[in-house]
């Protein structure tokens, strides 16, 4: 990093940026700047079937299980429980190490790396414990159902000290498992296991050798006697994870050659396989850091299924529409996970072409306008359209999905089936636009179309964009007749969107009463619909140019969801939710919407403007300085307050309205957008 970049973007309110021995970025937290009453800000790590969140105080949460039935231990409702506890026993005195190190600790440090977190501090207890340096590293081995916990003890000058190190995992669940195998316990040979049932599997805490073990329904515990000798470092290793079946023999095999250094080296090799793009070093490091967070958000699609993208770091089930919206932004850097995710979602399509709202649900038998969203199938077509732009991938259209079933529908048939679902079931309104129903990509719009008449310009532009890409893919594999129909439908939609243009911007839609909303004369302009009208090449070139200019005129150094907030809150005709001006969708900044707008600028060959806004929106730039929110706060904040929020500008929204966007939306957009800015359209 240049000295200028380091001075502007190398630190923030709580810490500083740097690089590890493999050249990967880390964030070093200055814990002395935190107050004991500050909330925990978690950093997610994981490259296998589990995700671990560790905060600045050493509180740990473990999330595991299949994508459709994730669970977290301990439950997030218990603020004092942790999936990792460490204590040093000196006779009758107990010194807590994690979470909240003992009062005798000094020089604390927390380093958040790509796939690992390292805690460090020193202990001094006069007449009882000579100076002792301690490091605890949690590292996520690629493809494994656990994290490695490496405890490094460095005794200083003084005599030998006999003590015991105790490790424990709180494993109470918010919703206890039931049925055969639920809550089975095992504790022997340094391995403690709690079975959570056939669907969830076994949670385990295991030591390498020499650990005494106990297990209860609430806690797994290990303990080992130690002798600390001055000048002789000591390293102990533990595994914390979740797997369908756990055994002592399997655990012993995992420890062979497993060290934190080896894990970091393996992680670095994986991340370096796809170098980040970007004109400046800090931008490349920022994008790579965000990729590390995305890497943690994966889960198996069933006990033995492929790994799929799972946007939530906890047990909640994200909307598949959000997952599908993010997939195109990741397909250049994480193609394998995008491919399996698209396949897993598409396999859940019902015979009518409908996609369920989450992986944990099945599609309802009937469509009730007030209870259904109109965008999910369109997002699936968009994601596949982007994936199939590569001619080598376009051949997937003529293959069955799932592949292992020869009589399964071809991918092409599934995509056409989803289009029919949109055309015949979601349907069109009086202006030739797709119906809004109980909301589209914005859950706040739950009243605009609940009677089944209101229309969404956004979903129409989104579908237009998807069909243009799919028409090219169908044409590539010789399906010219179908390609022609797709292209013709896209042109019809583009005209309908062009007709929904007024006073320099595309409308957001029409309410059930037929009243337009989202035009400059009648209220604020919606950024998201301008982006998708441009990406779908809707309307005329002049209309698209004016739409982008309207947003840019209000944007300044950011891209708010609305060009100006509604006074007080959203109108009753649009939403049943109250949102203060400047917060969330009422004039705040939704980073995923901002990403779409930057992509729209690049589609119109306006790369310098896109790069200018990208610089101001990326994580490290927004966190820079001593007054604003720090990187750990922003890394899990998909929405932040906009200019109308005054002093709260740039801070995470205090309470999400209508629906909570998955935390991953805060960072998953960065690298894909940066690559698009650096690769001009032909």
XYZ file of C-alpha atoms in Angstrom:
682
model
C 0.000 0.000 0.000
C 1.319 3.437 -0.856
C 1.924 5.885 1.979
C -0.963 8.030 0.722
C -3.369 5.089 0.655
C -2.150 3.859 4.031
C -2.737 7.261 5.594
C -6.269 7.502 4.170
C -7.501 3.925 4.303
C -5.068 1.946 6.470
C -6.847 2.426 9.796
C -10.200 3.260 11.325
C -11.771 3.967 14.698
C -11.008 0.559 16.202
C -7.973 -0.821 14.397
C -5.647 -0.988 11.415
C -5.099 -2.995 8.245
C -2.067 -5.046 7.325
C -1.000 -8.262 5.593
C 0.043 -11.635 6.940
C 3.053 -13.714 5.937
C 1.219 -14.866 2.790
C 0.285 -11.384 1.638
C -3.377 -11.722 2.614
C -5.045 -8.760 4.350
C -5.901 -8.784 8.029
C -7.566 -6.329 10.391
C -5.927 -5.878 13.804
C -8.378 -4.780 16.438
C -7.137 -2.383 19.126
C -9.229 -3.818 21.957
C -8.158 -1.024 24.291
C -10.377 1.324 22.243
C -13.449 -0.808 23.025
C -15.612 -0.371 26.098
C -16.792 -3.361 28.155
C -20.389 -2.475 27.317
C -19.769 -2.413 23.557
C -21.743 -5.098 21.687
C -19.873 -8.039 20.258
C -18.944 -7.606 16.590
C -18.391 -11.023 15.069
C -15.986 -12.054 12.328
C -17.114 -15.155 10.374
C -14.649 -17.871 9.431
C -15.225 -21.204 7.727
C -14.348 -22.969 4.488
C -16.279 -26.191 4.990
C -19.640 -27.222 6.397
C -19.482 -25.089 9.545
C -19.273 -21.357 10.159
C -17.783 -19.881 13.328
C -18.367 -16.303 14.473
C -15.845 -14.867 16.923
C -16.085 -11.357 18.381
C -13.618 -8.966 20.006
C -14.317 -10.395 23.469
C -13.699 -13.988 22.420
C -17.371 -14.994 22.327
C -17.831 -17.791 19.790
C -20.884 -19.143 17.959
C -20.871 -22.329 15.859
C -23.366 -22.770 13.010
C -23.663 -26.113 11.264
C -26.050 -28.560 9.671
C -27.477 -28.744 6.131
C -28.477 -25.561 4.313
C -32.191 -26.252 4.751
C -31.887 -26.904 8.510
C -29.026 -24.823 9.910
C -28.629 -24.509 13.660
C -26.410 -22.459 15.958
C -24.869 -23.439 19.291
C -25.103 -21.923 21.693
C -28.328 -20.187 20.655
C -27.977 -16.490 19.887
C -30.513 -15.720 22.606
C -28.010 -16.604 25.354
C -25.644 -13.630 25.453
C -23.355 -15.192 28.074
C -22.827 -18.585 26.421
C -19.968 -19.361 24.033
C -19.004 -22.276 21.834
C -15.469 -21.916 23.171
C -14.377 -21.318 26.760
C -10.795 -21.455 27.983
C -9.630 -21.238 31.595
C -6.282 -21.610 33.332
C -6.521 -23.368 36.707
C -3.809 -22.511 39.229
C -4.637 -24.516 42.305
C -7.929 -23.120 43.535
C -7.680 -19.966 41.438
C -9.302 -19.909 38.016
C -8.162 -17.397 35.385
C -10.661 -17.020 32.497
C -8.960 -16.681 29.102
C -11.853 -16.809 26.631
C -14.245 -15.126 26.509
C -13.221 -11.949 28.383
C -9.647 -12.655 29.426
C -8.714 -12.444 33.092
C -8.232 -9.093 34.754
C -4.537 -9.909 34.960
C -4.272 -9.906 31.145
C -2.364 -7.104 29.439
C -1.334 -6.159 25.897
C -4.467 -7.736 24.373
C -4.720 -8.068 20.581
C -7.260 -9.477 18.159
C -6.351 -10.147 14.510
C -9.129 -10.894 12.035
C -7.687 -12.769 9.079
C -9.045 -14.472 5.987
C -10.262 -17.762 7.418
C -8.772 -17.274 10.868
C -8.922 -15.165 14.036
C -6.002 -14.801 16.447
C -6.266 -13.588 20.045
C -3.152 -12.669 22.006
C -2.389 -11.340 25.465
C -0.062 -11.809 28.433
C -0.773 -12.853 32.011
C 1.068 -11.866 35.150
C -0.047 -13.064 38.599
C 2.568 -12.170 41.250
C 3.614 -15.078 43.508
C 1.437 -17.451 41.516
C 2.166 -17.282 37.784
C 5.335 -15.959 36.108
C 4.848 -13.891 32.925
C 2.967 -16.017 30.387
C 2.305 -15.103 26.752
C -0.822 -16.640 25.280
C -2.090 -16.876 21.707
C -5.310 -18.590 20.690
C -5.898 -19.022 16.974
C -9.105 -20.259 15.376
C -8.476 -21.365 11.792
C -10.851 -22.942 9.263
C -9.255 -25.737 7.185
C -10.669 -25.761 3.629
C -13.391 -28.341 3.114
C -13.501 -29.547 6.719
C -16.473 -29.690 9.140
C -14.560 -28.036 11.977
C -12.254 -25.230 12.992
C -8.826 -25.802 14.469
C -8.133 -24.119 17.808
C -4.408 -23.777 18.433
C -3.404 -22.582 21.913
C 0.180 -21.351 22.134
C 1.690 -20.765 25.589
C 5.031 -18.954 25.991
C 6.271 -19.035 29.623
C 8.612 -16.196 30.616
C 11.265 -16.024 33.272
C 10.588 -17.705 36.611
C 10.187 -21.172 38.007
C 8.203 -24.100 36.722
C 4.457 -23.826 37.174
C 1.985 -26.674 37.447
C -1.481 -25.811 36.208
C -4.403 -27.132 34.181
C -5.960 -25.824 30.994
C -9.735 -26.295 30.728
C -11.626 -25.991 27.444
C -15.385 -26.149 27.026
C -18.122 -25.579 24.457
C -21.618 -24.445 25.432
C -23.896 -26.477 23.185
C -27.397 -25.552 24.347
C -29.752 -25.179 21.375
C -32.524 -22.622 20.964
C -34.738 -25.444 19.628
C -33.733 -28.820 21.113
C -33.479 -31.745 18.733
C -36.095 -34.491 18.935
C -36.414 -38.007 17.625
C -34.046 -40.920 17.338
C -30.460 -40.100 18.310
C -31.343 -36.682 19.744
C -29.169 -35.463 22.623
C -26.945 -38.552 22.736
C -23.690 -37.942 24.626
C -20.156 -39.340 24.343
C -17.028 -38.450 26.335
C -13.870 -40.543 26.058
C -10.236 -40.336 24.950
C -10.216 -36.559 24.587
C -13.362 -36.446 22.444
C -16.660 -34.983 23.702
C -19.728 -35.318 21.470
C -23.340 -34.280 21.695
C -25.622 -35.843 19.101
C -28.358 -33.541 17.858
C -30.349 -36.010 15.812
C -30.038 -37.543 12.374
C -30.738 -34.315 10.480
C -28.324 -32.078 12.411
C -25.518 -34.523 13.234
C -22.952 -34.395 16.044
C -21.379 -31.344 17.666
C -17.943 -32.162 19.021
C -14.997 -30.701 20.924
C -11.855 -32.790 20.728
C -8.246 -32.553 21.878
C -5.161 -34.025 20.272
C -3.859 -36.142 23.196
C -3.929 -36.280 26.985
C -7.258 -34.544 27.639
C -9.786 -35.597 30.252
C -13.329 -35.380 28.917
C -16.894 -34.812 30.127
C -20.142 -34.147 28.259
C -23.599 -32.933 29.230
C -26.575 -31.649 27.258
C -25.384 -28.095 27.930
C -21.601 -28.313 27.768
C -18.732 -30.346 26.322
C -15.581 -30.036 28.428
C -11.907 -31.032 28.227
C -9.088 -30.572 30.733
C -5.331 -31.238 30.624
C -2.653 -30.976 33.307
C 0.356 -28.875 32.258
C 3.807 -27.985 33.475
C 4.983 -24.588 32.256
C 8.771 -24.435 31.915
C 10.430 -21.017 31.364
C 11.648 -20.595 27.791
C 9.865 -23.711 26.495
C 6.826 -22.840 24.344
C 3.905 -25.210 24.441
C 1.203 -25.712 21.784
C -2.087 -27.523 22.221
C -4.674 -28.205 19.555
C -8.438 -28.657 19.674
C -11.126 -29.232 17.075
C -14.599 -27.713 17.304
C -17.154 -28.666 14.721
C -20.230 -30.484 13.535
C -20.424 -33.556 11.319
C -23.145 -36.101 10.426
C -21.276 -38.774 12.382
C -18.244 -38.345 14.635
C -15.913 -41.025 15.997
C -12.678 -41.099 17.995
C -10.828 -42.759 15.110
C -11.961 -40.104 12.625
C -10.948 -37.298 14.998
C -7.483 -38.760 15.521
C -6.947 -38.839 11.762
C -7.830 -35.141 11.476
C -5.020 -34.046 13.799
C -2.277 -35.559 11.618
C -0.187 -32.697 10.228
C -2.843 -30.148 11.189
C -1.414 -26.862 12.475
C -2.592 -23.266 12.267
C 0.369 -22.420 10.032
C -0.540 -25.256 7.642
C -4.171 -24.107 7.538
C -3.199 -20.505 6.758
C -0.872 -21.702 4.023
C -3.644 -23.810 2.471
C -6.084 -20.899 2.683
C -3.599 -18.574 0.985
C -3.108 -21.005 -1.900
C -6.854 -21.111 -2.474
C -7.346 -17.348 -2.372
C -4.348 -16.650 -4.617
C -5.705 -19.028 -7.281
C -7.989 -16.195 -8.470
C -6.103 -12.884 -8.079
C -8.237 -9.851 -7.250
C -8.580 -7.038 -9.764
C -8.354 -3.315 -9.077
C -6.183 -0.367 -10.020
C -4.911 0.267 -6.472
C -3.515 -2.084 -3.851
C -5.952 -1.091 -1.108
C -8.877 -1.802 -3.439
C -7.559 -5.270 -4.268
C -6.963 -6.012 -0.599
C -10.447 -4.809 0.296
C -12.048 -7.002 -2.370
C -9.970 -9.991 -1.263
C -10.935 -9.438 2.380
C -14.601 -9.447 1.388
C -14.061 -12.685 -0.552
C -12.728 -14.255 2.630
C -15.982 -13.448 4.421
C -18.069 -14.791 1.536
C -16.025 -17.995 1.584
C -17.286 -18.744 5.092
C -20.943 -18.658 4.055
C -21.502 -22.106 2.638
C -23.428 -25.172 3.747
C -24.136 -28.675 2.408
C -27.368 -29.195 0.495
C -28.390 -32.170 2.632
C -26.242 -34.570 4.697
C -24.191 -35.688 1.685
C -25.032 -32.899 -0.748
C -22.899 -30.397 -2.597
C -21.807 -27.205 -0.886
C -24.063 -24.248 -1.625
C -23.986 -20.563 -0.830
C -25.819 -19.758 2.419
C -26.059 -16.019 3.000
C -26.856 -16.185 6.723
C -24.178 -16.620 9.367
C -26.753 -18.013 11.784
C -29.621 -20.504 11.613
C -31.996 -18.249 9.680
C -33.053 -19.148 6.128
C -32.323 -16.349 3.625
C -34.612 -15.620 0.708
C -33.499 -17.466 -2.389
C -34.086 -14.230 -4.292
C -31.197 -12.672 -2.345
C -28.975 -15.683 -2.985
C -29.739 -15.597 -6.709
C -29.109 -11.846 -6.860
C -25.616 -12.334 -5.429
C -24.574 -15.370 -7.501
C -23.636 -13.390 -10.665
C -21.338 -11.177 -8.570
C -19.384 -14.248 -7.422
C -19.236 -16.401 -10.535
C -15.780 -15.241 -11.642
C -14.088 -15.751 -8.262
C -16.116 -18.651 -6.814
C -17.518 -20.521 -9.840
C -17.838 -23.921 -8.160
C -20.067 -22.723 -5.328
C -22.172 -20.646 -7.729
C -22.721 -23.672 -9.995
C -23.848 -25.944 -7.159
C -26.033 -23.219 -5.678
C -27.853 -22.590 -8.951
C -28.368 -26.325 -9.346
C -29.690 -26.773 -5.799
C -32.194 -23.938 -6.160
C -33.376 -24.976 -9.618
C -33.932 -28.585 -8.483
C -36.502 -27.236 -6.013
C -38.645 -25.868 -8.824
C -42.140 -27.377 -8.816
C -43.872 -28.612 -12.019
C -45.506 -25.198 -12.500
C -42.122 -23.432 -12.526
C -42.438 -21.855 -9.078
C -39.382 -21.499 -6.813
C -39.815 -21.610 -3.003
C -38.892 -18.578 -0.925
C -36.121 -20.412 1.011
C -34.268 -23.709 0.857
C -36.190 -24.808 3.950
C -39.609 -24.394 2.289
C -41.611 -25.927 -0.520
C -43.527 -23.768 -2.971
C -47.184 -23.236 -1.914
C -49.844 -24.886 -4.027
C -51.644 -21.623 -4.761
C -50.606 -18.030 -5.318
C -52.199 -15.460 -3.008
C -51.220 -11.946 -4.150
C -51.025 -10.462 -0.653
C -48.705 -13.211 0.637
C -46.390 -13.792 -2.342
C -43.417 -11.911 -3.733
C -43.119 -11.480 -7.492
C -39.354 -11.478 -8.012
C -37.950 -14.920 -7.110
C -38.371 -16.664 -10.471
C -37.069 -13.594 -12.306
C -33.937 -13.642 -10.160
C -33.396 -17.296 -11.045
C -33.615 -16.517 -14.751
C -31.224 -13.590 -14.279
C -28.664 -15.736 -12.430
C -28.776 -18.479 -15.060
C -28.626 -15.913 -17.854
C -25.375 -14.542 -16.469
C -23.933 -18.011 -15.853
C -24.706 -19.211 -19.386
C -23.090 -16.211 -21.092
C -19.947 -18.339 -21.313
C -20.423 -20.447 -24.490
C -18.860 -23.452 -22.767
C -21.539 -23.299 -20.085
C -24.384 -22.743 -22.542
C -24.277 -26.466 -23.377
C -25.790 -27.081 -19.923
C -29.128 -26.100 -21.457
C -29.363 -29.506 -23.156
C -28.514 -31.499 -20.024
C -30.921 -32.859 -17.410
C -31.064 -31.262 -13.991
C -30.288 -32.957 -11.702
C -27.581 -34.608 -13.785
C -27.796 -37.989 -12.042
C -31.409 -38.472 -13.171
C -31.583 -39.182 -16.901
C -35.334 -38.498 -17.026
C -35.063 -35.187 -15.197
C -36.145 -32.081 -17.136
C -33.506 -30.391 -19.235
C -32.206 -27.110 -17.856
C -33.665 -25.321 -20.879
C -37.106 -26.735 -20.080
C -36.825 -25.676 -16.454
C -35.961 -22.118 -17.430
C -38.851 -21.918 -19.873
C -41.101 -23.351 -17.181
C -40.129 -20.530 -14.804
C -40.844 -17.988 -17.522
C -44.316 -19.480 -17.983
C -44.861 -19.229 -14.227
C -44.095 -15.527 -14.378
C -46.254 -14.917 -17.442
C -49.261 -17.021 -16.448
C -49.311 -17.047 -12.639
C -47.536 -13.885 -11.500
C -49.009 -12.224 -14.540
C -49.126 -8.725 -15.980
C -51.026 -5.602 -15.000
C -52.872 -3.003 -17.068
C -49.632 -1.346 -18.271
C -48.034 -4.570 -19.506
C -45.743 -4.758 -16.462
C -45.275 -7.722 -14.123
C -47.558 -7.606 -11.108
C -46.149 -6.448 -7.761
C -48.158 -8.847 -5.530
C -47.134 -8.630 -1.855
C -43.803 -7.043 -2.749
C -40.871 -7.633 -5.064
C -37.172 -7.333 -4.249
C -38.154 -4.667 -1.707
C -40.111 -6.218 1.122
C -41.254 -2.774 2.216
C -43.629 -2.568 -0.776
C -46.195 -4.872 0.819
C -49.274 -2.748 0.100
C -48.698 -1.478 -3.429
C -49.901 -4.673 -5.128
C -51.506 -6.869 -2.492
C -54.872 -6.754 -4.323
C -53.206 -8.254 -7.400
C -53.381 -5.211 -9.680
C -50.286 -3.165 -8.767
C -47.259 -3.480 -11.048
C -43.484 -3.606 -10.612
C -41.303 -1.830 -13.145
C -38.252 -3.259 -11.385
C -39.168 -6.935 -11.859
C -40.094 -6.189 -15.461
C -36.674 -4.637 -16.130
C -34.978 -7.486 -14.273
C -36.776 -10.085 -16.388
C -35.947 -8.172 -19.560
C -32.256 -8.294 -18.622
C -32.471 -12.035 -17.900
C -34.255 -12.891 -21.149
C -31.718 -11.029 -23.289
C -28.907 -13.125 -21.794
C -30.895 -16.353 -22.073
C -31.781 -15.635 -25.702
C -28.060 -15.426 -26.513
C -27.388 -18.695 -24.645
C -30.234 -20.539 -26.402
C -28.978 -19.240 -29.739
C -25.448 -20.498 -28.944
C -26.668 -24.121 -28.640
C -28.844 -23.967 -31.765
C -32.213 -23.391 -30.086
C -32.975 -20.538 -32.450
C -36.772 -20.687 -32.332
C -36.844 -20.499 -28.528
C -34.135 -17.824 -28.600
C -36.286 -15.750 -30.945
C -39.286 -16.011 -28.617
C -37.175 -14.998 -25.621
C -35.730 -12.021 -27.477
C -39.183 -10.939 -28.637
C -40.577 -11.131 -25.122
C -37.589 -9.095 -23.851
C -38.288 -6.416 -26.456
C -41.953 -6.233 -25.408
C -40.945 -5.827 -21.778
C -38.383 -3.161 -22.688
C -41.097 -1.133 -24.414
C -43.412 -1.443 -21.401
C -40.640 -0.231 -19.093
C -39.868 2.622 -21.480
C -43.520 3.686 -21.317
C -43.185 3.892 -17.512
C -40.832 6.880 -17.736
C -41.651 10.341 -16.424
C -39.727 13.517 -15.630
C -36.267 12.031 -16.133
C -36.674 8.685 -14.355
C -38.311 5.287 -14.627
C -41.278 4.795 -12.334
C -40.950 2.233 -9.558
C -44.424 0.901 -10.288
C -48.166 1.357 -10.042
C -50.338 0.773 -6.992
C -53.526 -1.296 -6.974
C -55.456 1.914 -7.605
C -53.425 2.551 -10.765
C -51.479 5.469 -9.297
C -47.808 5.683 -10.397
C -45.073 6.071 -7.801
C -41.372 6.730 -8.044
C -41.353 9.733 -10.386
C -39.558 12.997 -9.485
C -42.753 15.062 -9.684
C -44.695 12.890 -7.252
C -42.016 11.844 -4.805
C -38.504 10.369 -4.572
C -36.911 8.354 -7.357
C -35.988 4.725 -6.611
C -32.390 3.853 -7.460
C -32.980 0.117 -7.901
C -35.426 0.454 -10.788
C -33.186 2.897 -12.653
C -30.405 0.312 -12.438
C -32.480 -2.587 -13.765
C -34.114 -0.550 -16.514
C -30.608 0.292 -17.739
C -29.230 -3.248 -17.307
C -32.234 -4.597 -19.238
C -31.618 -2.029 -22.010
C -35.188 -0.827 -21.590
C -36.618 2.308 -23.153
C -34.407 4.544 -25.261
C -30.742 5.468 -24.874
C -31.835 8.972 -23.910
C -34.148 7.646 -21.205
C -31.433 5.461 -19.727
C -28.954 8.324 -19.709
C -31.408 10.670 -18.008
C -32.340 8.014 -15.430
C -28.710 7.536 -14.400
C -28.153 11.305 -14.312
C -31.168 11.776 -12.034
C -29.700 9.419 -9.447
C -26.194 10.833 -9.797
C -27.486 14.348 -9.202
C -28.752 13.245 -5.790
C -25.989 10.775 -4.976
C -23.013 12.942 -4.055
C -20.409 10.513 -2.700
C -22.894 7.710 -2.064
C -25.882 6.006 -3.711
C -29.001 6.174 -1.512
C -31.944 3.870 -2.111
C -34.152 6.933 -2.733
C -33.005 10.230 -4.226
C -34.686 11.871 -1.242
C -36.513 10.309 1.700
C -40.247 10.287 2.206
C -41.098 12.765 4.972
C -41.932 10.914 8.175
C -42.192 7.457 6.623
C -43.389 5.650 3.482
C -46.954 6.352 2.288
C -49.649 3.970 3.537
C -50.551 3.065 -0.042
C -47.082 1.532 -0.497
C -46.118 0.062 2.851
C -47.402 -1.001 6.242
C -44.006 -0.350 7.852
C -42.599 2.784 9.461
C -39.078 3.851 8.498
C -37.477 7.085 9.635
C -35.990 9.427 7.007
C -32.388 8.516 6.248
C -32.692 4.950 7.535
C -32.853 1.770 5.464
C -34.966 2.048 2.311
C -36.187 5.528 3.255
C -33.158 7.423 2.000
C -30.545 5.129 3.519
C -27.951 3.207 1.524
C -28.649 -0.402 0.537
C -25.282 -1.681 -0.669
C -26.728 -4.340 -2.967
C -28.854 -1.689 -4.697
C -25.759 0.510 -4.964
C -23.937 -2.389 -6.619
C -26.691 -2.713 -9.238
C -26.436 0.988 -9.969
C -22.656 0.779 -10.451
C -23.168 -2.148 -12.834
C -25.689 -0.032 -14.743
C -23.110 2.743 -15.100
C -20.568 0.289 -16.512
C -23.186 -1.095 -18.917
C -23.543 2.420 -20.328
C -19.743 2.796 -20.588
C -19.597 5.282 -17.701
C -16.731 3.563 -15.921
C -15.078 6.663 -14.385
C -18.304 7.575 -12.573
C -18.742 3.995 -11.421
C -15.171 3.887 -10.113
C -15.625 7.169 -8.236
C -18.678 5.845 -6.427
C -17.071 2.455 -5.852
C -14.195 4.130 -4.024
C -16.606 5.811 -1.621
C -18.785 2.722 -1.075
C -16.252 -0.043 -0.469
C -15.734 -1.280 3.075
C -12.281 0.054 3.897
C -13.007 3.516 2.542
C -16.262 3.895 4.484
C -14.564 2.744 7.690
C -11.538 5.040 7.370
C -11.224 7.769 9.994
C -11.615 8.143 13.713
C -15.272 9.162 13.999
C -17.308 6.736 11.887
C -18.139 3.062 12.208
C -15.205 0.658 12.009
C -14.728 -2.196 9.547
C -16.049 -4.959 11.863
C -19.267 -2.970 12.294
C -19.735 -2.337 8.567
C -18.772 -5.835 7.377
C -22.150 -7.172 8.545
C -24.282 -4.103 7.740
C -25.997 -4.439 4.320
C -27.787 -1.134 4.908
C -26.389 2.069 6.401
C -27.967 5.425 7.162
C -28.023 8.037 4.422
C -27.492 11.831 4.447
C -30.947 12.546 5.887
C -29.974 10.699 9.073
C -27.628 13.542 10.054
C -24.916 12.454 12.485
C -25.906 8.810 12.011
C -24.889 8.960 8.346
C -22.831 5.941 7.361
C -23.670 3.947 10.501
C -25.539 0.620 10.330
C -29.296 1.027 10.522
C -30.448 0.544 14.137
C -33.390 -1.759 13.422
C -34.077 -3.202 9.956
C -37.535 -2.458 8.526
C -39.861 -5.035 6.973
C -37.185 -7.625 6.265
C -33.592 -8.079 7.334
C -31.160 -8.368 4.458
C -28.571 -11.118 4.990
C -25.380 -9.709 6.481
C -23.376 -11.073 3.558
C -24.988 -8.472 1.280
C -22.694 -5.946 2.959
C -19.562 -7.373 1.321
C -20.510 -9.921 -1.360
C -20.973 -7.234 -4.021
C -17.509 -5.642 -3.912
C -15.273 -7.912 -5.960
C -17.808 -8.615 -8.698
C -18.485 -4.912 -9.209
C -14.784 -4.061 -9.157
C -14.158 -6.623 -11.900
C -16.993 -5.194 -13.987
C -15.611 -1.666 -13.657
C -12.213 -2.875 -14.802
C -13.571 -4.794 -17.788
C -15.320 -2.432 -20.243
C -18.220 -3.862 -22.236
C -17.395 -4.780 -25.863
